[in-house]
């Protein structure tokens, strides 16, 4: 039987989608969504792209209009936070003093940005980017005359901010400690092409270089960045994009198992069967990775939310959705399907020099992921192949004239409606 009430901790992508999916399944109990950001659930991807560039208005950042919550009878408590969980009494305590009973509890607490462990990291003008308030601050600082902007970290968020700042006419330097950009996420073929485009756009990309200190002017504003090798770089604004840490405090306080994230089983339940975790904060057993992982993507937050809603409604299924992700930088539209980190062989199709190509990644002769630049059709087909478990060998992919679009329709057919991988592309 479905529980009498559901409390969702964290009003981000995963929290909101959980509440929406519960109502979508006909759940009739009380749903309370508690989020500490006063803005309510917002769409984070534009915060480093269109919103920052000024092309996406603030009104388009809300994930749902205010009327949605009343219409769906979802109680949104924005600007309040859950401070503790009493598992015996099955209640949560909020900062405001409110105590809420729950039948099922969903932890959708997301992540917070890492900061730089160097002197000067807290100076004025050293920013991170996660929420709408961060993006507003950064957008305001980028709206003035050209400045020297230094981005620390060549991950997706760092490179998106670099591309946006460059597009607004600023002088941009990217400093990355690893020998290549996007090292955790992309193959060298793809990340090298991305870096080449940044350089062609006039961004100085420094790889294998570490920040050692930040220095201020007389007013305490950041002015200079010093690197480990002694080089000093002018820096009117520093954006730190060196990864995130999962928000696990509430789970820890409730004595739940926490590693790099809140540990859950294949149905996204913690060891307390009435408490689930979803989205960026959840560490789950991935059939694609063959181990527990955390993923930071809209797809993962949305598909996990649907899986948890099904579980709460008494129709559980194991979470097995094919991971996918996208990024936009300049005219580059990057789309990734599957997990490519463990590949042992790649086949490139298309033309990297023209900025339209895909890297097919195999492990032990099996397709495990596809990275595409400006080849959206490849991405769509790759997701279907991975969902269907269709075999495609490196030898086939290397055949002259091979084209994913020309695969027989049966091979690249849409996944059946009974699978749980039907996230709509939010692009
Ligand atoms: P969040 O959206 O972070 O939501 C968690 C919420 O819980 C936050 O509001 C947090 O403040 C709140 N919270 C935490 N603890 C408590 C508490 N105790 N009480 C109440 N509230 C609490 N993904 C893509 O797929 N493509 C992209 O292009 C892309 N671009 C991105 C750009 C930026 C700038 C950022 C920051 C992220 C981007 N992502 C992108 C990632 C994607 O937005 C996240 O994976 C997704 O938002 C995760 O959703 P979530 O609900 O798990 O976490």
XYZ file of C-alpha atoms and ligand atoms in Angstrom:
480
model
C 0.000 0.000 0.000
C 1.272 3.485 -0.816
C 2.339 5.550 2.243
C 0.047 8.316 3.558
C 2.584 11.047 2.885
C 5.895 11.676 1.121
C 8.441 14.278 2.165
C 11.077 15.175 -0.421
C 14.227 16.841 0.927
C 15.729 19.084 -1.742
C 13.713 21.018 -4.314
C 16.001 20.635 -7.320
C 15.604 18.617 -10.503
C 15.350 15.222 -8.787
C 13.119 16.396 -5.943
C 10.667 18.172 -8.208
C 10.542 15.280 -10.680
C 9.859 12.849 -7.830
C 6.872 14.892 -6.684
C 5.619 15.307 -10.266
C 6.065 11.598 -11.064
C 4.173 10.592 -7.912
C 1.173 12.660 -8.995
C 1.661 11.396 -12.549
C 1.198 7.867 -11.202
C -1.968 8.854 -9.382
C -0.493 9.018 -5.868
C -3.115 10.723 -3.690
C -1.297 11.223 -0.367
C 0.310 14.415 0.912
C 3.501 15.500 -0.884
C 5.804 18.090 0.673
C 8.849 19.368 -1.190
C 11.343 21.152 1.069
C 14.110 23.196 -0.570
C 16.586 25.594 0.942
C 16.905 27.739 -2.202
C 14.370 30.598 -2.029
C 13.966 30.500 -5.822
C 12.324 27.055 -5.774
C 13.184 24.346 -8.319
C 15.250 25.801 -11.149
C 16.776 24.513 -14.360
C 20.532 24.528 -13.790
C 21.909 23.841 -17.302
C 21.164 27.369 -18.637
C 22.947 28.904 -15.633
C 26.337 28.368 -17.292
C 25.021 28.857 -20.837
C 22.033 30.918 -22.056
C 21.107 32.531 -18.742
C 24.700 33.633 -18.159
C 24.953 34.922 -21.726
C 21.710 36.870 -21.287
C 19.817 34.960 -23.979
C 17.606 32.959 -21.591
C 15.456 35.184 -19.348
C 15.149 34.574 -15.611
C 11.461 33.717 -16.104
C 12.477 30.613 -18.088
C 14.694 29.237 -15.328
C 11.911 27.947 -13.071
C 11.371 24.228 -13.727
C 7.595 24.682 -13.318
C 5.364 27.757 -13.077
C 4.037 28.610 -9.584
C 0.564 27.427 -10.629
C 1.891 23.865 -11.071
C 2.277 23.288 -7.330
C -1.286 24.276 -6.470
C -2.686 22.398 -9.448
C -0.822 19.220 -8.456
C -1.442 19.671 -4.728
C 2.296 19.663 -4.003
C 3.258 21.668 -0.941
C 6.474 23.539 -1.797
C 8.390 24.865 1.192
C 11.091 26.968 -0.489
C 13.719 28.757 1.573
C 13.566 26.245 4.416
C 15.825 23.294 5.064
C 15.581 19.904 6.705
C 17.985 19.770 9.616
C 17.337 16.258 10.930
C 15.394 13.046 10.458
C 13.882 11.034 13.302
C 13.637 7.563 11.795
C 11.862 6.066 14.809
C 9.056 8.637 14.833
C 9.251 9.004 11.032
C 9.428 12.775 11.100
C 11.750 15.439 9.712
C 12.619 18.677 11.468
C 12.999 21.880 9.473
C 15.132 24.927 10.269
C 11.918 26.928 10.690
C 10.916 24.627 13.547
C 8.250 22.815 11.528
C 8.100 19.049 12.059
C 6.670 16.936 9.245
C 5.590 13.288 9.446
C 6.467 11.030 6.537
C 5.452 7.636 5.268
C 8.233 7.704 2.682
C 11.190 10.084 2.664
C 13.151 10.996 -0.456
C 16.595 12.567 -0.089
C 17.219 14.691 -3.192
C 19.823 16.966 -1.680
C 22.132 17.377 -4.696
C 25.681 18.655 -4.480
C 27.623 21.768 -3.570
C 30.713 23.073 -5.396
C 34.173 22.264 -4.137
C 36.284 25.288 -3.264
C 39.974 25.869 -3.937
C 42.276 24.807 -1.099
C 44.665 27.740 -1.622
C 45.328 31.081 0.116
C 42.982 33.781 -1.167
C 40.221 31.355 -2.160
C 37.644 33.391 -0.209
C 38.490 36.782 -1.745
C 35.776 38.937 -3.297
C 35.461 38.026 -6.965
C 36.226 34.322 -6.491
C 32.978 32.529 -7.344
C 31.464 29.101 -7.762
C 28.341 28.269 -9.759
C 25.522 26.020 -8.617
C 22.292 27.927 -8.018
C 20.366 30.831 -9.466
C 21.825 33.271 -6.918
C 25.385 32.283 -7.984
C 24.452 32.714 -11.647
C 22.851 36.134 -11.021
C 26.003 37.324 -9.305
C 28.249 35.995 -12.084
C 25.998 37.361 -14.825
C 26.121 40.823 -13.280
C 29.927 40.730 -13.076
C 30.193 39.578 -16.695
C 27.781 42.233 -17.966
C 30.295 45.104 -17.668
C 33.353 46.036 -19.755
C 35.893 43.361 -20.734
C 37.788 41.895 -17.818
C 40.369 39.209 -17.184
C 38.392 36.129 -16.258
C 40.189 33.035 -15.016
C 38.301 29.759 -14.865
C 39.817 27.092 -12.651
C 38.916 23.601 -13.817
C 38.340 22.391 -17.383
C 35.282 20.290 -16.624
C 31.899 20.908 -18.240
C 30.847 23.797 -16.021
C 34.248 25.497 -16.193
C 34.422 25.229 -19.990
C 30.814 26.360 -20.446
C 31.479 29.434 -18.310
C 34.704 30.052 -20.258
C 32.827 29.853 -23.578
C 30.073 32.166 -22.342
C 32.516 34.720 -20.895
C 34.548 34.668 -24.108
C 31.371 35.140 -26.132
C 30.685 38.254 -24.039
C 34.079 39.641 -25.025
C 36.127 38.944 -21.900
C 39.730 37.789 -21.853
C 39.553 34.241 -20.593
C 42.160 31.852 -19.207
C 41.346 28.300 -18.159
C 43.670 26.608 -15.662
C 43.395 22.837 -15.308
C 45.553 20.645 -13.047
C 45.058 17.481 -15.130
C 47.077 17.030 -18.329
C 43.882 17.217 -20.377
C 40.432 18.787 -20.196
C 37.297 16.814 -19.293
C 39.541 13.908 -18.381
C 36.927 12.143 -16.229
C 34.138 12.502 -18.760
C 35.427 12.304 -22.332
C 37.871 10.434 -24.538
C 41.065 12.294 -25.495
C 39.789 12.552 -29.110
C 36.756 14.522 -28.000
C 38.360 16.584 -25.246
C 41.280 17.577 -27.507
C 38.817 18.848 -30.112
C 36.946 20.830 -27.449
C 40.157 22.437 -26.224
C 41.221 23.231 -29.805
C 37.953 25.133 -30.280
C 38.448 27.125 -27.067
C 41.929 28.071 -28.233
C 40.620 29.007 -31.682
C 38.115 31.294 -29.952
C 40.984 33.042 -28.143
C 40.822 31.357 -24.746
C 44.175 30.599 -23.123
C 43.917 27.001 -21.918
C 46.635 25.919 -19.495
C 46.691 22.179 -18.881
C 48.675 20.388 -16.175
C 48.991 23.649 -14.220
C 47.882 24.255 -10.631
C 46.762 27.355 -8.808
C 48.881 28.063 -5.731
C 47.488 31.373 -4.439
C 45.183 34.306 -5.154
C 46.072 37.894 -4.270
C 43.832 40.928 -3.809
C 43.909 44.656 -4.458
C 43.673 47.170 -1.599
C 39.874 46.645 -1.375
C 40.152 42.885 -0.937
C 39.075 42.045 -4.497
C 40.898 39.308 -6.338
C 43.490 40.728 -8.730
C 46.206 38.167 -9.412
C 46.392 34.384 -9.593
C 49.684 32.635 -8.955
C 50.365 29.199 -10.420
C 52.561 26.486 -8.924
C 55.385 27.283 -11.358
C 55.405 30.940 -10.279
C 53.532 32.411 -13.275
C 51.218 35.265 -12.298
C 47.998 35.909 -14.207
C 45.792 39.008 -14.039
C 42.421 37.944 -12.632
C 39.553 40.403 -12.103
C 37.205 37.497 -11.706
C 37.890 33.858 -10.844
C 35.308 31.141 -11.430
C 36.091 27.884 -9.676
C 34.719 24.764 -11.377
C 36.665 21.974 -9.725
C 33.847 19.525 -9.109
C 31.192 19.064 -6.476
C 30.593 17.284 -3.188
C 27.337 15.445 -2.497
C 25.144 16.894 0.274
C 25.060 13.930 2.640
C 24.681 15.707 6.012
C 20.993 14.853 6.515
C 21.613 11.187 5.606
C 24.635 10.990 7.887
C 22.645 12.517 10.740
C 20.009 9.835 10.179
C 22.665 7.116 10.493
C 22.344 6.021 6.883
C 25.276 4.616 4.932
C 27.162 7.368 3.139
C 30.222 7.128 0.931
C 30.743 9.540 -1.932
C 26.983 10.037 -1.852
C 24.033 8.450 -0.087
C 24.337 4.709 -0.689
C 21.224 3.045 -2.130
C 20.257 -0.292 -3.685
C 19.083 -0.947 -7.249
C 15.637 0.416 -6.320
C 17.297 3.551 -4.932
C 16.393 2.695 -1.320
C 18.772 3.324 1.526
C 19.097 0.546 4.087
C 15.913 2.024 5.610
C 13.270 0.788 3.121
C 11.170 3.939 3.645
C 14.007 6.305 2.774
C 15.190 6.758 -0.811
C 17.917 8.886 -2.383
C 17.891 10.286 -5.926
C 19.863 12.533 -8.251
C 23.345 13.950 -7.810
C 23.489 12.906 -4.141
C 22.682 9.202 -4.675
C 25.369 6.533 -4.935
C 23.701 3.647 -6.709
C 24.674 0.294 -8.260
C 24.930 0.968 -11.986
C 24.523 -1.994 -14.344
C 26.384 0.097 -16.945
C 29.420 0.737 -14.748
C 29.268 -2.599 -12.899
C 29.706 -0.821 -9.548
C 28.249 1.899 -7.329
C 28.555 5.342 -8.904
C 27.117 8.821 -8.658
C 26.003 10.687 -11.750
C 25.485 14.424 -12.113
C 23.009 14.949 -14.931
C 19.455 15.984 -15.671
C 18.771 12.549 -17.193
C 19.881 10.734 -14.061
C 17.914 13.026 -11.736
C 14.761 12.667 -13.837
C 14.910 8.916 -14.464
C 15.803 8.162 -10.831
C 12.886 10.311 -9.681
C 10.519 8.234 -11.837
C 11.988 5.002 -10.504
C 11.505 6.117 -6.884
C 7.966 7.332 -7.536
C 7.160 3.889 -8.971
C 8.680 2.208 -5.919
C 6.664 4.360 -3.515
C 3.491 3.548 -5.465
C 4.176 -0.180 -5.099
C 5.391 -0.762 -8.661
C 9.147 -0.973 -8.143
C 11.698 -1.651 -10.829
C 15.497 -1.634 -10.766
C 17.117 1.567 -12.002
C 18.937 0.740 -15.224
C 18.465 3.772 -17.499
C 21.225 4.434 -20.025
C 23.076 7.556 -18.846
C 23.215 10.536 -21.180
C 24.398 14.103 -20.924
C 24.899 17.190 -23.035
C 26.946 20.365 -23.070
C 26.997 23.451 -25.272
C 30.077 25.578 -25.856
C 30.227 28.097 -28.751
C 28.707 26.238 -31.711
C 29.721 22.861 -30.272
C 26.840 20.694 -29.198
C 28.260 17.767 -27.256
C 26.103 14.763 -26.460
C 27.211 11.705 -24.586
C 25.366 8.374 -24.292
C 26.503 5.564 -22.003
C 29.611 5.593 -19.823
C 32.832 5.734 -21.804
C 35.546 5.896 -19.124
C 36.304 2.149 -19.163
C 36.683 1.847 -22.959
C 39.599 -0.107 -24.433
C 38.940 0.699 -28.097
C 37.438 3.594 -30.022
C 36.231 4.185 -33.565
C 35.750 7.741 -34.813
C 33.096 8.476 -37.432
C 32.611 11.818 -39.153
C 35.136 14.623 -39.387
C 36.758 16.042 -36.225
C 38.329 18.903 -38.212
C 34.881 20.025 -39.284
C 33.601 19.701 -35.734
C 31.019 17.036 -36.661
C 31.995 13.609 -35.429
C 31.260 10.815 -32.976
C 33.591 8.624 -30.968
C 32.219 5.119 -30.512
C 33.666 3.530 -27.373
C 33.962 -0.226 -26.928
C 35.052 -2.484 -24.114
C 35.882 -6.089 -24.888
C 34.306 -5.595 -28.313
C 31.001 -4.297 -26.851
C 29.678 -0.807 -27.436
C 29.585 1.003 -24.059
C 29.130 4.619 -25.089
C 29.136 7.216 -27.842
C 30.345 10.819 -27.644
C 29.067 13.123 -30.369
C 29.884 16.632 -31.476
C 27.226 18.247 -33.671
C 25.859 14.820 -34.706
C 22.523 14.679 -32.842
C 21.246 11.788 -34.944
C 24.220 9.646 -33.848
C 23.407 10.445 -30.233
C 19.764 9.431 -30.586
C 20.687 6.161 -32.264
C 23.446 5.446 -29.738
C 20.986 5.786 -26.869
C 18.657 3.312 -28.538
C 21.451 0.833 -29.283
C 22.649 0.983 -25.688
C 19.132 0.681 -24.310
C 18.361 -2.320 -26.502
C 21.743 -3.907 -25.776
C 22.213 -4.217 -29.530
C 25.563 -5.557 -30.604
C 27.746 -3.367 -32.754
C 31.347 -4.431 -33.153
C 34.376 -2.199 -33.723
C 34.983 -4.092 -36.975
C 31.536 -3.122 -38.287
C 32.026 0.480 -37.201
C 35.330 0.597 -39.095
C 33.833 -0.598 -42.380
C 34.126 2.004 -45.145
C 30.994 4.118 -45.364
C 29.737 2.990 -41.939
C 27.019 5.300 -40.683
C 24.977 4.807 -37.490
C 21.968 6.204 -39.354
C 22.190 3.402 -41.914
C 21.941 0.587 -39.362
C 18.920 -1.638 -40.002
C 15.903 -0.186 -38.225
C 15.532 -3.352 -36.135
C 18.987 -2.748 -34.661
C 18.369 0.884 -33.825
C 14.679 0.519 -32.994
C 13.237 2.553 -30.147
C 13.288 0.869 -26.755
C 10.013 -0.800 -25.850
C 7.666 1.291 -23.759
C 8.079 -1.100 -20.856
C 11.650 0.062 -20.234
C 12.206 2.960 -17.886
C 14.401 5.046 -20.138
C 11.951 7.415 -21.703
C 13.302 10.703 -20.428
C 12.342 13.508 -22.735
C 15.276 15.435 -24.029
C 15.211 18.869 -22.407
C 17.086 20.779 -25.037
P 20.034 19.848 -7.320
O 19.384 20.319 -8.568
O 21.309 20.467 -6.894
O 18.982 19.975 -6.146
C 19.257 19.704 -4.794
C 18.562 20.743 -3.958
O 18.511 20.319 -2.607
C 19.322 22.072 -3.934
O 18.418 23.127 -4.131
C 19.900 22.104 -2.524
O 20.137 23.422 -2.075
C 18.776 21.413 -1.762
N 19.115 20.905 -0.427
C 20.252 20.270 -0.052
N 20.168 19.917 1.260
C 18.941 20.334 1.691
C 18.267 20.256 2.954
N 18.824 19.682 4.022
N 17.029 20.794 3.050
C 16.441 21.389 1.962
N 17.034 21.488 0.763
C 18.268 20.959 0.636
N 23.273 18.408 -16.473
C 23.050 18.014 -17.743
O 22.585 16.885 -17.950
N 23.357 18.836 -18.802
C 23.869 20.084 -18.611
O 24.140 20.802 -19.573
C 24.083 20.537 -17.282
N 24.545 21.778 -17.032
C 24.688 22.206 -15.754
C 25.107 23.502 -15.498
C 25.265 23.965 -14.192
C 25.723 25.373 -13.940
C 25.012 23.087 -13.101
C 25.193 23.555 -11.677
C 24.593 21.789 -13.335
C 24.417 21.337 -14.651
N 23.980 20.046 -14.933
C 23.771 19.645 -16.219
C 23.758 19.086 -13.845
C 22.289 19.018 -13.419
O 21.752 20.303 -13.310
C 22.229 18.278 -12.094
O 22.713 16.976 -12.316
C 20.817 18.221 -11.525
O 20.366 19.517 -11.240
C 20.812 17.382 -10.264
O 19.566 17.471 -9.662
P 19.424 17.168 -8.097
O 17.989 17.421 -7.785
O 20.033 15.880 -7.749
O 20.322 18.274 -7.383
